[in-house]
PDB file of C-alpha atoms in Angstrom:
ATOM      1  CA  VAL A 196      27.234 -45.823 164.371  1.00  0.00           C
ATOM      2  CA  ILE A 197      25.461 -43.186 162.269  1.00  0.00           C
ATOM      3  CA  SER A 198      25.273 -43.007 158.466  1.00  0.00           C
ATOM      4  CA  GLU A 199      23.005 -41.456 155.838  1.00  0.00           C
ATOM      5  CA  LYS A 200      20.965 -44.709 155.837  1.00  0.00           C
ATOM      6  CA  GLY A 201      20.336 -44.729 159.597  1.00  0.00           C
ATOM      7  CA  SER A 202      22.111 -45.624 162.790  1.00  0.00           C
ATOM      8  CA  GLY A 203      22.709 -48.579 165.053  1.00  0.00           C
ATOM      9  CA  ARG A 204      24.139 -49.592 168.390  1.00  0.00           C
ATOM     10  CA  TYR A 205      26.314 -52.638 168.936  1.00  0.00           C
ATOM     11  CA  GLY A 206      27.668 -54.663 171.869  1.00  0.00           C
ATOM     12  CA  TYR A 207      30.536 -57.142 171.956  1.00  0.00           C
ATOM     13  CA  ASP A 208      31.465 -59.950 174.327  1.00  0.00           C
ATOM     14  CA  ALA A 209      34.882 -60.632 175.908  1.00  0.00           C
ATOM     15  CA  SER A 210      35.935 -62.557 172.758  1.00  0.00           C
ATOM     16  CA  ASN A 211      35.166 -59.450 170.633  1.00  0.00           C
ATOM     17  CA  ARG A 212      32.173 -61.124 168.957  1.00  0.00           C
ATOM     18  CA  LEU A 213      29.051 -59.125 168.187  1.00  0.00           C
ATOM     19  CA  CYS A 214      26.581 -60.194 170.906  1.00  0.00           C
ATOM     20  CA  TRP A 215      23.778 -57.650 170.400  1.00  0.00           C
ATOM     21  CA  GLN A 216      22.712 -54.932 167.991  1.00  0.00           C
ATOM     22  CA  ILE A 217      19.890 -52.434 167.646  1.00  0.00           C
ATOM     23  CA  VAL A 218      19.285 -50.964 164.209  1.00  0.00           C
ATOM     24  CA  ASP A 219      17.056 -47.885 164.005  1.00  0.00           C
ATOM     25  CA  LYS A 220      15.215 -49.220 160.948  1.00  0.00           C
ATOM     26  CA  THR A 221      13.595 -52.082 162.920  1.00  0.00           C
ATOM     27  CA  GLN A 222      13.929 -50.865 166.531  1.00  0.00           C
ATOM     28  CA  GLN A 223      14.520 -54.471 167.568  1.00  0.00           C
ATOM     29  CA  LEU A 224      17.170 -55.784 169.922  1.00  0.00           C
ATOM     30  CA  HIS A 225      19.043 -58.630 168.208  1.00  0.00           C
ATOM     31  CA  ARG A 226      20.703 -60.929 170.757  1.00  0.00           C
ATOM     32  CA  LEU A 227      23.292 -63.187 169.133  1.00  0.00           C
ATOM     33  CA  TYR A 228      24.372 -66.546 170.585  1.00  0.00           C
ATOM     34  CA  TYR A 229      27.363 -68.563 169.421  1.00  0.00           C
ATOM     35  CA  ARG A 230      28.493 -72.194 169.471  1.00  0.00           C
ATOM     36  CA  GLY A 231      32.271 -71.913 169.318  1.00  0.00           C
ATOM     37  CA  ASN A 232      32.970 -69.246 166.681  1.00  0.00           C
ATOM     38  CA  LYS A 233      29.761 -69.869 164.711  1.00  0.00           C
ATOM     39  CA  LEU A 234      26.554 -67.875 165.124  1.00  0.00           C
ATOM     40  CA  ALA A 235      23.986 -70.430 166.332  1.00  0.00           C
ATOM     41  CA  ASN A 236      20.935 -68.414 167.446  1.00  0.00           C
ATOM     42  CA  GLU A 237      19.471 -64.951 167.153  1.00  0.00           C
ATOM     43  CA  TRP A 238      16.674 -63.675 169.393  1.00  0.00           C
ATOM     44  CA  LEU A 239      14.795 -60.551 168.216  1.00  0.00           C
ATOM     45  CA  THR A 240      12.882 -58.491 170.775  1.00  0.00           C
ATOM     46  CA  PRO A 241      11.284 -55.042 170.359  1.00  0.00           C
ATOM     47  CA  GLU A 242      13.618 -52.544 172.017  1.00  0.00           C
ATOM     48  CA  GLY A 243      12.830 -51.914 175.693  1.00  0.00           C
ATOM     49  CA  GLN A 244      10.836 -55.132 176.197  1.00  0.00           C
ATOM     50  CA  ALA A 245      11.858 -58.300 178.040  1.00  0.00           C
ATOM     51  CA  GLN A 246      12.489 -61.529 176.140  1.00  0.00           C
ATOM     52  CA  ASP A 247       9.232 -63.431 175.595  1.00  0.00           C
ATOM     53  CA  ALA A 248       9.239 -66.677 173.581  1.00  0.00           C
ATOM     54  CA  ALA A 249       5.512 -66.308 172.854  1.00  0.00           C
ATOM     55  CA  LYS A 250       6.000 -62.915 171.140  1.00  0.00           C
ATOM     56  CA  ASP A 251       9.612 -62.675 169.972  1.00  0.00           C
ATOM     57  CA  ASN A 252      11.183 -63.907 166.749  1.00  0.00           C
ATOM     58  CA  ARG A 253      13.961 -66.468 167.040  1.00  0.00           C
ATOM     59  CA  VAL A 254      16.347 -67.787 164.403  1.00  0.00           C
ATOM     60  CA  ARG A 255      18.438 -70.945 164.703  1.00  0.00           C
ATOM     61  CA  LEU A 256      21.218 -71.770 162.247  1.00  0.00           C
ATOM     62  CA  VAL A 257      22.045 -75.429 161.581  1.00  0.00           C
ATOM     63  CA  TYR A 258      25.581 -76.375 160.504  1.00  0.00           C
ATOM     64  CA  ALA A 259      27.091 -79.503 158.942  1.00  0.00           C
ATOM     65  CA  GLY A 260      30.654 -79.866 157.755  1.00  0.00           C
ATOM     66  CA  GLY A 261      31.379 -76.326 158.925  1.00  0.00           C
ATOM     67  CA  SER A 262      28.757 -74.749 156.634  1.00  0.00           C
ATOM     68  CA  ASN A 263      25.322 -73.314 157.338  1.00  0.00           C
ATOM     69  CA  ILE A 264      22.841 -75.786 155.813  1.00  0.00           C
ATOM     70  CA  ALA A 265      19.531 -74.660 157.305  1.00  0.00           C
ATOM     71  CA  GLN A 266      17.824 -71.849 159.154  1.00  0.00           C
ATOM     72  CA  ILE A 267      14.811 -72.306 161.423  1.00  0.00           C
ATOM     73  CA  ASN A 268      12.682 -69.188 162.031  1.00  0.00           C
ATOM     74  CA  GLN A 269      10.248 -69.176 164.941  1.00  0.00           C
ATOM     75  CA  ASP A 270       7.689 -66.435 165.425  1.00  0.00           C
ATOM     76  CA  GLY A 271       5.846 -67.330 168.620  1.00  0.00           C
ATOM     77  CA  SER A 272       4.412 -70.790 167.894  1.00  0.00           C
ATOM     78  CA  THR A 273       4.913 -70.650 164.095  1.00  0.00           C
ATOM     79  CA  SER A 274       8.054 -72.239 162.659  1.00  0.00           C
ATOM     80  CA  THR A 275       9.520 -72.287 159.122  1.00  0.00           C
ATOM     81  CA  THR A 276      12.658 -74.021 157.894  1.00  0.00           C
ATOM     82  CA  SER A 277      14.867 -72.826 155.035  1.00  0.00           C
ATOM     83  CA  LEU A 278      17.530 -74.964 153.391  1.00  0.00           C
ATOM     84  CA  ILE A 279      20.699 -72.934 152.763  1.00  0.00           C
ATOM     85  CA  GLY A 280      23.428 -73.238 150.112  1.00  0.00           C
ATOM     86  CA  THR A 281      26.785 -71.547 150.694  1.00  0.00           C
ATOM     87  CA  ASP A 282      29.964 -70.945 148.718  1.00  0.00           C
ATOM     88  CA  ALA A 283      33.571 -71.661 149.749  1.00  0.00           C
ATOM     89  CA  LYS A 284      33.593 -68.559 152.001  1.00  0.00           C
ATOM     90  CA  ASN A 285      30.307 -69.603 153.687  1.00  0.00           C
ATOM     91  CA  SER A 286      28.347 -66.757 152.080  1.00  0.00           C
ATOM     92  CA  VAL A 287      24.688 -67.651 151.542  1.00  0.00           C
ATOM     93  CA  ILE A 288      24.202 -67.972 147.768  1.00  0.00           C
ATOM     94  CA  ALA A 289      20.971 -70.005 147.609  1.00  0.00           C
ATOM     95  CA  ALA A 290      18.028 -70.892 149.809  1.00  0.00           C
ATOM     96  CA  GLN A 291      14.831 -72.865 149.588  1.00  0.00           C
ATOM     97  CA  VAL A 292      12.157 -71.071 151.593  1.00  0.00           C
ATOM     98  CA  GLU A 293       8.666 -72.604 151.798  1.00  0.00           C
ATOM     99  CA  GLY A 294       9.325 -74.577 148.601  1.00  0.00           C
ATOM    100  CA  LYS A 295      10.584 -71.566 146.618  1.00  0.00           C
ATOM    101  CA  ASN A 296      14.194 -71.391 145.441  1.00  0.00           C
ATOM    102  CA  GLN A 297      16.071 -68.117 145.887  1.00  0.00           C
ATOM    103  CA  GLN A 298      19.544 -67.199 144.640  1.00  0.00           C
ATOM    104  CA  TYR A 299      21.705 -64.383 145.983  1.00  0.00           C
ATOM    105  CA  GLN A 300      24.550 -62.282 144.603  1.00  0.00           C
ATOM    106  CA  TYR A 301      26.855 -59.874 146.401  1.00  0.00           C
ATOM    107  CA  THR A 302      28.960 -56.899 145.389  1.00  0.00           C
ATOM    108  CA  PRO A 303      32.743 -57.137 145.959  1.00  0.00           C
ATOM    109  CA  TYR A 304      32.098 -55.442 149.340  1.00  0.00           C
ATOM    110  CA  GLY A 305      29.528 -58.040 150.461  1.00  0.00           C
ATOM    111  CA  TYR A 306      26.455 -55.841 149.948  1.00  0.00           C
ATOM    112  CA  ARG A 307      23.191 -57.265 148.600  1.00  0.00           C
ATOM    113  CA  THR A 308      20.341 -54.994 147.498  1.00  0.00           C
ATOM    114  CA  ASP A 309      17.551 -57.596 147.185  1.00  0.00           C
ATOM    115  CA  VAL A 310      17.102 -58.281 150.912  1.00  0.00           C
ATOM    116  CA  SER A 311      13.649 -59.311 152.131  1.00  0.00           C
ATOM    117  CA  ALA A 312      12.289 -60.148 155.576  1.00  0.00           C
ATOM    118  CA  GLY A 313      12.453 -63.940 155.167  1.00  0.00           C
ATOM    119  CA  ASP A 314      16.079 -64.013 154.155  1.00  0.00           C
ATOM    120  CA  SER A 315      18.898 -65.624 156.022  1.00  0.00           C
ATOM    121  CA  VAL A 316      20.470 -64.057 159.098  1.00  0.00           C
ATOM    122  CA  ALA A 317      23.929 -65.009 157.865  1.00  0.00           C
ATOM    123  CA  GLU A 318      24.965 -63.035 154.810  1.00  0.00           C
ATOM    124  CA  ALA A 319      28.260 -62.667 152.961  1.00  0.00           C
ATOM    125  CA  SER A 320      31.038 -64.542 154.812  1.00  0.00           C
ATOM    126  CA  GLU A 321      28.610 -65.265 157.688  1.00  0.00           C
ATOM    127  CA  GLU A 322      28.295 -61.598 158.674  1.00  0.00           C
ATOM    128  CA  ASN A 323      25.093 -60.429 160.323  1.00  0.00           C
ATOM    129  CA  ARG A 324      22.933 -57.963 158.377  1.00  0.00           C
ATOM    130  CA  ASP A 325      22.335 -54.406 159.682  1.00  0.00           C
ATOM    131  CA  GLU A 326      18.580 -54.454 159.055  1.00  0.00           C
TER     132      GLU A 326
END
């Protein structure tokens, strides 16, 4: 996929779920793992390198009652946990990251302009971000 903002490559599994993506902006391979129909883990590796738990970034999403309630980010041996608040469509609308509260708003098309590196993997309606 190519646009004026960059390009990306995507792979899908036999159930037509996104299972990997590479976005030119980061040049990282995002491997996506599911539990049922819910995204459970994401493993980020620099493109062209093998998976290495000591060097790669990993994200685990925690669910309760069908909603994403927490996200655990691991960067090598460092781990941070974010508490997540979602709306009725499971879009992330609030998070508490390292004791700081953050609130999020989306356009009618699910786009959010105030994205930073520590934000949640799951975005509007649990879609993965192309960054």
